[in-house]
Amino acid sequence: MDLIAELSARLPRERLLTDVASRERYRHDAAAWTPSAAPAVVALPETLEEVVAVVEAAGATGTPIVPRGAGTGLAGGANSTEGCIVLSLERMREIGPVDAAERTVVVQAGVLNEDLRRHVAEHGLWYPPDPASRAISTIGGNIATNAGGICCVKYGVTTDYVLGLTVVTADAQVARIGRATAKGVTGYDLTSLIVGSEGTLAIVVDATVRLLPLGGREDRALTATFASLPAAGEAVEAIARAGVVPAALELIDRTCLQAVQAWQDLGIADDAAAMLLIHLDEPGETGEALAAEVEALLRGAGATGVELASSTEEADRLLLARRLAHPALERYGSVLSEDVCVPRSRVAEMLGRIEAIAREADLTIANIAHAGDGNLHPLIVAPAGDEAARARALVAVDRIAEEGRALGGTVTGEHGVGLLKLAGAAAELDPAELAMHAAIKHALDPRGLLNPGKAFPPVGT
Amino acid sequence: MDLIAELSARLPRERLLTDVASRERYRHDAAAWTPSAAPAVVALPETLEEVVAVVEAAGATGTPIVPRGAGTGLAGGANSTEGCIVLSLERMREIGPVDAAERTVVVQAGVLNEDLRRHVAEHGLWYPPDPASRAISTIGGNIATNAGGICCVKYGVTTDYVLGLTVVTADAQVARIGRATAKGVTGYDLTSLIVGSEGTLAIVVDATVRLLPLGGREDRALTATFASLPAAGEAVEAIARAGVVPAALELIDRTCLQAVQAWQDLGIADDAAAMLLIHLDEPGETGEALAAEVEALLRGAGATGVELASSTEEADRLLLARRLAHPALERYGSVLSEDVCVPRSRVAEMLGRIEAIAREADLTIANIAHAGDGNLHPLIVAPAGDEAARARALVAVDRIAEEGRALGGTVTGEHGVGLLKLAGAAAELDPAELAMHAAIKHALDPRGLLNPGKAFPPVGT
């Protein structure tokens, strides 16, 4: 039987999309610059059994499966390939009962991050991982990429909150891995192996996630501008060395600030080389004392225009420049959001190197950065329709990865390898480490049906 | 060539111990009740290259390797088998330069946990994982078992602090896996896969560990006694539901308290069914307010004799009963330290079931528990030389694991599977999950030379 027949034999017809428009709609994720092709079919299972059925049909016909959440990925990890099945988990949106004593909940892959946050907040609980896409990205996608976010400088990333998973393996078996308790070391930590593996080892259907108490925190925010990048870098390092761990420590560079200011007048000075945004969430006098300490550290590093907000609303206002950065740049063209992580003391140096790369490539590259953990997001702008600029942008991606590695960094801090970072990953991963990847992939997916070609480069590249 | 010749050809003679007394000394870890046999040779490499040399010699002769830290393991993970090489990392004791801005350090496997803590404290930094063995156990052993401890209820376990590893693979390749930056998602999370794998997938030579600032915390402790186990359980659950995350939340049961009181008069009431010890480390008025809240929760659950200490010294005094528990019980015989983790709301129920098991087995089973994360350590006492009691104790181990699983728990919270928990792990791991274990093990160690037979049960058991 052919693929559609195999699928139709196992699934209600309305779970399958085969029309051209639908197949085009599921062709790629938000990394539009990476290669893709329309899938043969889009499968939209609604139960664990239906996910198994899709994998069985794929196995029976030797068809690759590209698992997909909401398609907000920035590295092409959910890009479709010719003739494949796109398996979208978007209809699996159940959230199980919240266990308030254990602070855990079982959540299906298709639940939006924001929906989970809202749901557990009603129980006084908090799911910390906060990728910028959280309003539109799914927990399954967050797990596939081990998504980070703004608060991970203090609270960690997705993998730190996933205790256990229900997955469907390449041979269509259901495996319940990990644990439901606070601690547990029975067997290998397969959960952490699967998190961040971009759907190449198994298909995640649901997750048992750990939550934190929602209360006990108070919002304080500081912003500061700097006349030079090294001064901003000095402030980031001074905060780290002082042993302060902010709930967010973001940086916006000159190019970004100017784009924001040109769009909406926030009173940002023309000569500002960078702005730092610091969020503290300690309550009471502890929070006050920390805010005073951070203010002194900022001024010590040469900050001007330091502002302090002690309410959530005021803090939100201070963070406005950060939120406007991306849309402000999109006014100039198509924006490729890069993602590189360096030691936090090298942030300023890395920004300097990115400035040089932008000059070399004759491109606008603006930067927002989770400076507190050294994670930079260079935003590379290519004017609409300018294919030459787009080609230069892809060269810039590789150059940025190269400079990041030279500074002791990694080619992706939180977006994942997908297709976009395969070359960078090939340069970064040590040959023995890469051989371990290939061995594990072959062990769990011997026929190479699960999202082939993603997450790590072929051995010998 | 035979094994000793292969090793001698690659290593200085003084790295190899072949005399009977030495081989007996490295025969087993602290899980004396599990099977072991003297190794053919003990190898004590001092460099990465020498570790490679040992693995090459093992490969050339098809000899299994049992990696070993300080031999403080409680599940037999480092127990030697007939004819094997015990590869002890104890001489690899270097600590690299502390990066105070990045809050990381590279530490070799043989460094004692306490030595690492002391070293980084000089730089104002803190390595949180604090297994009870920390004065005598190595970081390599902590990594092999993914060791927990008292503070993990708030600060997490070993894997939460390991960013990257240098390992030697089964085919004697050096692989540098993971990252050195705060964030990073290039490739699979092999680091977390290796942590807790008990030396069965690769040999850990050094680790890049993440540190926290040492300062900013203040010690407060509370103790409270309860007239019944359910009342103590109610207090644990009330603290969790209130969203309080203590830095430690320990429980000592009646049997333990009576053993301590019989040995050293701490004024513990005869009718105390359990004592809770709570450590809070928030500073200033936040800490004060939390202590008052916890005190109210304890009293609300029926606690009597609530004591509060607001200095480190006084807090240490309150925790004395916890520290004396193990030695107090050893006065009655050989103590097997069990390790099971249940949802924290089931701690009291689990303790009740353990009481029943003790009666069935006609054994003394005392309990200390990291109650805050549901991790119980039943201490099973077998009088010296009483082989029948020892046999009943091993039955009790399986019964405890069974009851723990029945309550939604796991057979090992932090000690590892080793040899002791193979039966429990076989019952706990789902067949598809177990098949993934076997596939990964075969992929990374196809000849089965690395600590064979440990960490997970054979498929089909």
PDB file of C-alpha atoms in Angstrom, chain B residues 128-360:
ATOM      1  CA  PRO B 128      25.561  22.888  46.006  1.00  0.00           C
ATOM      2  CA  PRO B 129      25.232  19.079  45.604  1.00  0.00           C
ATOM      3  CA  ASP B 130      25.823  17.788  49.138  1.00  0.00           C
ATOM      4  CA  PRO B 131      25.548  13.995  49.452  1.00  0.00           C
ATOM      5  CA  ALA B 132      26.024  12.799  53.035  1.00  0.00           C
ATOM      6  CA  SER B 133      29.305  11.261  51.841  1.00  0.00           C
ATOM      7  CA  ARG B 134      30.660  14.572  50.620  1.00  0.00           C
ATOM      8  CA  ALA B 135      33.745  14.577  52.850  1.00  0.00           C
ATOM      9  CA  ILE B 136      34.868  11.237  51.411  1.00  0.00           C
ATOM     10  CA  SER B 137      33.176  10.840  48.003  1.00  0.00           C
ATOM     11  CA  THR B 138      34.580  12.037  44.693  1.00  0.00           C
ATOM     12  CA  ILE B 139      33.012  14.251  42.073  1.00  0.00           C
ATOM     13  CA  GLY B 140      33.460  11.386  39.596  1.00  0.00           C
ATOM     14  CA  GLY B 141      31.450   9.085  41.837  1.00  0.00           C
ATOM     15  CA  ASN B 142      28.857  11.802  42.434  1.00  0.00           C
ATOM     16  CA  ILE B 143      28.535  12.141  38.652  1.00  0.00           C
ATOM     17  CA  ALA B 144      28.344   8.378  38.091  1.00  0.00           C
ATOM     18  CA  THR B 145      25.393   8.117  40.481  1.00  0.00           C
ATOM     19  CA  ASN B 146      23.925  11.593  39.930  1.00  0.00           C
ATOM     20  CA  ALA B 147      24.244  12.104  43.662  1.00  0.00           C
ATOM     21  CA  GLY B 148      21.705  14.144  45.552  1.00  0.00           C
ATOM     22  CA  GLY B 149      21.851  15.309  49.139  1.00  0.00           C
ATOM     23  CA  ILE B 150      20.089  17.443  51.650  1.00  0.00           C
ATOM     24  CA  CYS B 151      19.906  20.775  49.823  1.00  0.00           C
ATOM     25  CA  CYS B 152      18.587  19.356  46.546  1.00  0.00           C
ATOM     26  CA  VAL B 153      15.004  19.989  47.574  1.00  0.00           C
ATOM     27  CA  LYS B 154      15.793  23.602  46.694  1.00  0.00           C
ATOM     28  CA  TYR B 155      19.029  23.485  44.697  1.00  0.00           C
ATOM     29  CA  GLY B 156      18.817  20.321  42.591  1.00  0.00           C
ATOM     30  CA  VAL B 157      21.135  17.361  42.201  1.00  0.00           C
ATOM     31  CA  THR B 158      24.517  16.710  40.587  1.00  0.00           C
ATOM     32  CA  THR B 159      23.253  16.704  36.992  1.00  0.00           C
ATOM     33  CA  ASP B 160      21.911  20.229  37.456  1.00  0.00           C
ATOM     34  CA  TYR B 161      25.493  21.441  37.967  1.00  0.00           C
ATOM     35  CA  VAL B 162      27.361  19.531  35.254  1.00  0.00           C
ATOM     36  CA  LEU B 163      27.733  21.479  32.006  1.00  0.00           C
ATOM     37  CA  GLY B 164      30.299  19.366  30.210  1.00  0.00           C
ATOM     38  CA  LEU B 165      32.507  16.323  30.562  1.00  0.00           C
ATOM     39  CA  THR B 166      35.711  14.867  29.260  1.00  0.00           C
ATOM     40  CA  VAL B 167      35.099  11.162  28.878  1.00  0.00           C
ATOM     41  CA  VAL B 168      36.943   8.166  27.509  1.00  0.00           C
ATOM     42  CA  THR B 169      34.678   6.022  25.379  1.00  0.00           C
ATOM     43  CA  ALA B 170      34.606   2.233  25.246  1.00  0.00           C
ATOM     44  CA  ASP B 171      36.796   2.331  22.139  1.00  0.00           C
ATOM     45  CA  ALA B 172      39.382   4.440  23.980  1.00  0.00           C
ATOM     46  CA  GLN B 173      38.556   7.730  22.290  1.00  0.00           C
ATOM     47  CA  VAL B 174      38.590  11.002  24.190  1.00  0.00           C
ATOM     48  CA  ALA B 175      35.303  12.862  23.780  1.00  0.00           C
ATOM     49  CA  ARG B 176      34.733  16.351  25.101  1.00  0.00           C
ATOM     50  CA  ILE B 177      30.999  16.647  25.450  1.00  0.00           C
ATOM     51  CA  GLY B 178      28.634  19.350  26.588  1.00  0.00           C
ATOM     52  CA  ARG B 179      29.555  22.979  26.921  1.00  0.00           C
ATOM     53  CA  ALA B 180      31.365  25.574  28.981  1.00  0.00           C
ATOM     54  CA  THR B 181      28.768  28.341  28.657  1.00  0.00           C
ATOM     55  CA  ALA B 182      25.676  29.025  30.739  1.00  0.00           C
ATOM     56  CA  LYS B 183      23.419  27.883  27.909  1.00  0.00           C
ATOM     57  CA  GLY B 184      23.957  25.730  24.834  1.00  0.00           C
ATOM     58  CA  VAL B 185      21.913  23.272  22.773  1.00  0.00           C
ATOM     59  CA  THR B 186      24.353  22.097  20.109  1.00  0.00           C
ATOM     60  CA  GLY B 187      23.630  18.405  19.600  1.00  0.00           C
ATOM     61  CA  TYR B 188      22.200  15.917  22.045  1.00  0.00           C
ATOM     62  CA  ASP B 189      22.536  16.402  25.791  1.00  0.00           C
ATOM     63  CA  LEU B 190      25.081  13.608  26.130  1.00  0.00           C
ATOM     64  CA  THR B 191      26.291  15.153  29.369  1.00  0.00           C
ATOM     65  CA  SER B 192      23.018  14.403  31.147  1.00  0.00           C
ATOM     66  CA  LEU B 193      22.966  10.935  29.590  1.00  0.00           C
ATOM     67  CA  ILE B 194      26.397  10.131  31.028  1.00  0.00           C
ATOM     68  CA  VAL B 195      25.630  11.642  34.453  1.00  0.00           C
ATOM     69  CA  GLY B 196      24.009   8.875  36.499  1.00  0.00           C
ATOM     70  CA  SER B 197      24.978   6.128  34.045  1.00  0.00           C
ATOM     71  CA  GLU B 198      27.259   4.509  36.634  1.00  0.00           C
ATOM     72  CA  GLY B 199      30.260   4.180  34.354  1.00  0.00           C
ATOM     73  CA  THR B 200      28.410   1.967  31.877  1.00  0.00           C
ATOM     74  CA  LEU B 201      28.549   4.336  28.874  1.00  0.00           C
ATOM     75  CA  ALA B 202      31.916   6.081  29.187  1.00  0.00           C
ATOM     76  CA  ILE B 203      34.539   6.881  31.789  1.00  0.00           C
ATOM     77  CA  VAL B 204      34.309  10.394  33.190  1.00  0.00           C
ATOM     78  CA  VAL B 205      37.720  11.991  33.577  1.00  0.00           C
ATOM     79  CA  ASP B 206      36.775  15.577  34.312  1.00  0.00           C
ATOM     80  CA  ALA B 207      33.721  17.812  34.473  1.00  0.00           C
ATOM     81  CA  THR B 208      32.950  21.462  33.883  1.00  0.00           C
ATOM     82  CA  VAL B 209      30.655  22.330  36.750  1.00  0.00           C
ATOM     83  CA  ARG B 210      28.423  25.304  37.307  1.00  0.00           C
ATOM     84  CA  LEU B 211      28.636  27.136  40.618  1.00  0.00           C
ATOM     85  CA  LEU B 212      26.368  29.497  42.530  1.00  0.00           C
ATOM     86  CA  PRO B 213      27.319  32.610  44.455  1.00  0.00           C
ATOM     87  CA  LEU B 214      28.174  31.667  48.032  1.00  0.00           C
ATOM     88  CA  GLY B 215      26.789  34.792  49.624  1.00  0.00           C
ATOM     89  CA  GLY B 216      23.338  36.217  50.035  1.00  0.00           C
ATOM     90  CA  ARG B 217      22.034  33.413  52.196  1.00  0.00           C
ATOM     91  CA  GLU B 218      21.336  33.303  55.931  1.00  0.00           C
ATOM     92  CA  ASP B 219      20.838  30.169  57.986  1.00  0.00           C
ATOM     93  CA  ARG B 220      17.641  29.572  59.886  1.00  0.00           C
ATOM     94  CA  ALA B 221      16.498  26.177  61.121  1.00  0.00           C
ATOM     95  CA  LEU B 222      13.386  24.825  62.760  1.00  0.00           C
ATOM     96  CA  THR B 223      12.773  21.480  64.377  1.00  0.00           C
ATOM     97  CA  ALA B 224       9.446  20.068  65.429  1.00  0.00           C
ATOM     98  CA  THR B 225       8.259  16.772  66.828  1.00  0.00           C
ATOM     99  CA  PHE B 226       4.993  15.038  66.013  1.00  0.00           C
ATOM    100  CA  ALA B 227       2.938  12.536  67.939  1.00  0.00           C
ATOM    101  CA  SER B 228       1.996  10.637  64.781  1.00  0.00           C
ATOM    102  CA  LEU B 229       3.414   9.971  61.322  1.00  0.00           C
ATOM    103  CA  PRO B 230       0.321  11.317  59.536  1.00  0.00           C
ATOM    104  CA  ALA B 231       0.713  14.613  61.413  1.00  0.00           C
ATOM    105  CA  ALA B 232       4.326  14.899  60.240  1.00  0.00           C
ATOM    106  CA  GLY B 233       3.216  14.042  56.719  1.00  0.00           C
ATOM    107  CA  GLU B 234       0.550  16.709  56.893  1.00  0.00           C
ATOM    108  CA  ALA B 235       3.206  19.265  57.845  1.00  0.00           C
ATOM    109  CA  VAL B 236       5.400  18.273  54.869  1.00  0.00           C
ATOM    110  CA  GLU B 237       2.464  18.597  52.524  1.00  0.00           C
ATOM    111  CA  ALA B 238       1.298  21.893  54.068  1.00  0.00           C
ATOM    112  CA  ILE B 239       4.754  23.422  53.552  1.00  0.00           C
ATOM    113  CA  ALA B 240       4.759  22.292  49.909  1.00  0.00           C
ATOM    114  CA  ARG B 241       1.236  23.567  49.268  1.00  0.00           C
ATOM    115  CA  ALA B 242       2.094  26.922  50.835  1.00  0.00           C
ATOM    116  CA  GLY B 243       4.753  27.322  48.147  1.00  0.00           C
ATOM    117  CA  VAL B 244       7.623  27.317  50.608  1.00  0.00           C
ATOM    118  CA  VAL B 245      10.767  25.688  49.206  1.00  0.00           C
ATOM    119  CA  PRO B 246      13.104  25.085  52.150  1.00  0.00           C
ATOM    120  CA  ALA B 247      16.844  24.563  51.662  1.00  0.00           C
ATOM    121  CA  ALA B 248      16.357  21.281  53.550  1.00  0.00           C
ATOM    122  CA  LEU B 249      13.338  19.433  54.864  1.00  0.00           C
ATOM    123  CA  GLU B 250      14.407  16.309  56.685  1.00  0.00           C
ATOM    124  CA  LEU B 251      12.418  13.777  58.658  1.00  0.00           C
ATOM    125  CA  ILE B 252      13.597  11.374  61.356  1.00  0.00           C
ATOM    126  CA  ASP B 253      11.234   8.644  62.432  1.00  0.00           C
ATOM    127  CA  ARG B 254      10.524   7.183  65.870  1.00  0.00           C
ATOM    128  CA  THR B 255      12.933   4.243  65.559  1.00  0.00           C
ATOM    129  CA  CYS B 256      15.738   6.591  64.616  1.00  0.00           C
ATOM    130  CA  LEU B 257      14.907   9.093  67.337  1.00  0.00           C
ATOM    131  CA  GLN B 258      14.836   6.382  69.988  1.00  0.00           C
ATOM    132  CA  ALA B 259      18.178   4.995  68.825  1.00  0.00           C
ATOM    133  CA  VAL B 260      19.712   8.468  68.988  1.00  0.00           C
ATOM    134  CA  GLN B 261      18.162   9.231  72.392  1.00  0.00           C
ATOM    135  CA  ALA B 262      19.290   5.863  73.789  1.00  0.00           C
ATOM    136  CA  TRP B 263      22.846   6.673  72.720  1.00  0.00           C
ATOM    137  CA  GLN B 264      23.120  10.366  73.512  1.00  0.00           C
ATOM    138  CA  ASP B 265      20.509  12.149  75.568  1.00  0.00           C
ATOM    139  CA  LEU B 266      19.205  14.932  73.345  1.00  0.00           C
ATOM    140  CA  GLY B 267      16.013  15.274  75.384  1.00  0.00           C
ATOM    141  CA  ILE B 268      13.880  13.682  72.650  1.00  0.00           C
ATOM    142  CA  ALA B 269      10.436  12.771  74.016  1.00  0.00           C
ATOM    143  CA  ASP B 270       9.634   9.040  74.179  1.00  0.00           C
ATOM    144  CA  ASP B 271       6.326   9.501  72.413  1.00  0.00           C
ATOM    145  CA  ALA B 272       7.705  11.446  69.422  1.00  0.00           C
ATOM    146  CA  ALA B 273       6.637   9.607  66.257  1.00  0.00           C
ATOM    147  CA  ALA B 274       8.753  11.795  64.014  1.00  0.00           C
ATOM    148  CA  MET B 275      10.865  14.910  63.967  1.00  0.00           C
ATOM    149  CA  LEU B 276      11.066  17.378  61.092  1.00  0.00           C
ATOM    150  CA  LEU B 277      14.129  19.537  60.516  1.00  0.00           C
ATOM    151  CA  ILE B 278      13.694  22.498  58.212  1.00  0.00           C
ATOM    152  CA  HIS B 279      16.495  24.685  56.931  1.00  0.00           C
ATOM    153  CA  LEU B 280      15.693  28.063  55.362  1.00  0.00           C
ATOM    154  CA  ASP B 281      18.350  30.216  53.746  1.00  0.00           C
ATOM    155  CA  GLU B 282      16.555  33.374  52.639  1.00  0.00           C
ATOM    156  CA  PRO B 283      18.168  36.451  54.122  1.00  0.00           C
ATOM    157  CA  GLY B 284      16.799  39.216  56.334  1.00  0.00           C
ATOM    158  CA  GLU B 285      13.161  39.890  56.856  1.00  0.00           C
ATOM    159  CA  THR B 286      12.217  37.508  54.036  1.00  0.00           C
ATOM    160  CA  GLY B 287      13.869  34.690  55.951  1.00  0.00           C
ATOM    161  CA  GLU B 288      12.265  35.800  59.204  1.00  0.00           C
ATOM    162  CA  ALA B 289       8.814  35.920  57.641  1.00  0.00           C
ATOM    163  CA  LEU B 290       9.301  32.482  56.066  1.00  0.00           C
ATOM    164  CA  ALA B 291      10.436  31.005  59.372  1.00  0.00           C
ATOM    165  CA  ALA B 292       7.315  32.400  61.045  1.00  0.00           C
ATOM    166  CA  GLU B 293       5.148  30.982  58.255  1.00  0.00           C
ATOM    167  CA  VAL B 294       6.764  27.545  58.523  1.00  0.00           C
ATOM    168  CA  GLU B 295       6.398  27.599  62.302  1.00  0.00           C
ATOM    169  CA  ALA B 296       2.671  28.306  61.924  1.00  0.00           C
ATOM    170  CA  LEU B 297       2.323  25.493  59.369  1.00  0.00           C
ATOM    171  CA  LEU B 298       4.118  23.067  61.687  1.00  0.00           C
ATOM    172  CA  ARG B 299       1.912  23.982  64.628  1.00  0.00           C
ATOM    173  CA  GLY B 300      -1.155  23.828  62.416  1.00  0.00           C
ATOM    174  CA  ALA B 301      -0.276  20.203  61.614  1.00  0.00           C
ATOM    175  CA  GLY B 302      -0.029  19.442  65.326  1.00  0.00           C
ATOM    176  CA  ALA B 303       3.695  19.833  65.960  1.00  0.00           C
ATOM    177  CA  THR B 304       4.962  20.039  69.507  1.00  0.00           C
ATOM    178  CA  GLY B 305       8.341  21.201  70.734  1.00  0.00           C
ATOM    179  CA  VAL B 306       8.973  23.562  67.840  1.00  0.00           C
ATOM    180  CA  GLU B 307      12.430  25.126  68.101  1.00  0.00           C
ATOM    181  CA  LEU B 308      13.831  27.907  65.946  1.00  0.00           C
ATOM    182  CA  ALA B 309      17.502  28.699  65.414  1.00  0.00           C
ATOM    183  CA  SER B 310      18.606  31.889  63.687  1.00  0.00           C
ATOM    184  CA  SER B 311      22.347  31.340  63.562  1.00  0.00           C
ATOM    185  CA  THR B 312      24.442  28.785  61.715  1.00  0.00           C
ATOM    186  CA  GLU B 313      25.809  27.347  64.973  1.00  0.00           C
ATOM    187  CA  GLU B 314      22.410  27.015  66.584  1.00  0.00           C
ATOM    188  CA  ALA B 315      20.976  25.549  63.366  1.00  0.00           C
ATOM    189  CA  ASP B 316      23.794  22.987  63.350  1.00  0.00           C
ATOM    190  CA  ARG B 317      22.882  22.017  66.912  1.00  0.00           C
ATOM    191  CA  LEU B 318      19.263  21.437  65.898  1.00  0.00           C
ATOM    192  CA  LEU B 319      20.380  19.171  63.073  1.00  0.00           C
ATOM    193  CA  LEU B 320      22.417  16.997  65.442  1.00  0.00           C
ATOM    194  CA  ALA B 321      19.764  14.273  65.708  1.00  0.00           C
ATOM    195  CA  ARG B 322      19.924  13.869  61.924  1.00  0.00           C
ATOM    196  CA  ARG B 323      23.677  13.495  61.906  1.00  0.00           C
ATOM    197  CA  LEU B 324      23.692  11.003  64.784  1.00  0.00           C
ATOM    198  CA  ALA B 325      21.007   8.758  63.272  1.00  0.00           C
ATOM    199  CA  HIS B 326      23.289   6.526  61.207  1.00  0.00           C
ATOM    200  CA  PRO B 327      25.984   5.936  63.841  1.00  0.00           C
ATOM    201  CA  ALA B 328      23.315   5.442  66.514  1.00  0.00           C
ATOM    202  CA  LEU B 329      21.819   2.604  64.463  1.00  0.00           C
ATOM    203  CA  GLU B 330      25.176   1.042  63.689  1.00  0.00           C
ATOM    204  CA  ARG B 331      25.445   0.198  67.372  1.00  0.00           C
ATOM    205  CA  TYR B 332      22.781  -2.457  66.714  1.00  0.00           C
ATOM    206  CA  GLY B 333      24.337  -4.108  63.700  1.00  0.00           C
ATOM    207  CA  SER B 334      25.135  -3.755  60.045  1.00  0.00           C
ATOM    208  CA  VAL B 335      23.027  -1.018  58.410  1.00  0.00           C
ATOM    209  CA  LEU B 336      21.755  -1.175  54.854  1.00  0.00           C
ATOM    210  CA  SER B 337      20.862   2.310  53.705  1.00  0.00           C
ATOM    211  CA  GLU B 338      17.829   2.080  51.435  1.00  0.00           C
ATOM    212  CA  ASP B 339      16.735   4.783  49.013  1.00  0.00           C
ATOM    213  CA  VAL B 340      13.280   5.210  47.571  1.00  0.00           C
ATOM    214  CA  CYS B 341      11.472   8.323  46.363  1.00  0.00           C
ATOM    215  CA  VAL B 342       7.699   8.877  46.469  1.00  0.00           C
ATOM    216  CA  PRO B 343       5.543  11.935  45.831  1.00  0.00           C
ATOM    217  CA  ARG B 344       6.103  14.206  48.812  1.00  0.00           C
ATOM    218  CA  SER B 345       2.464  13.980  49.851  1.00  0.00           C
ATOM    219  CA  ARG B 346       2.896  10.200  50.288  1.00  0.00           C
ATOM    220  CA  VAL B 347       5.854  10.305  52.682  1.00  0.00           C
ATOM    221  CA  ALA B 348       3.816   9.510  55.795  1.00  0.00           C
ATOM    222  CA  GLU B 349       1.930   6.724  54.037  1.00  0.00           C
ATOM    223  CA  MET B 350       5.189   5.232  52.781  1.00  0.00           C
ATOM    224  CA  LEU B 351       6.649   5.342  56.294  1.00  0.00           C
ATOM    225  CA  GLY B 352       3.580   3.464  57.533  1.00  0.00           C
ATOM    226  CA  ARG B 353       4.123   0.795  54.894  1.00  0.00           C
ATOM    227  CA  ILE B 354       7.782   0.504  55.857  1.00  0.00           C
ATOM    228  CA  GLU B 355       6.734  -0.046  59.484  1.00  0.00           C
ATOM    229  CA  ALA B 356       4.573  -2.927  58.296  1.00  0.00           C
ATOM    230  CA  ILE B 357       7.439  -4.375  56.246  1.00  0.00           C
ATOM    231  CA  ALA B 358       9.710  -4.189  59.313  1.00  0.00           C
ATOM    232  CA  ARG B 359       7.157  -6.123  61.341  1.00  0.00           C
ATOM    233  CA  GLU B 360       6.724  -8.741  58.578  1.00  0.00           C
TER     234      GLU B 360
END
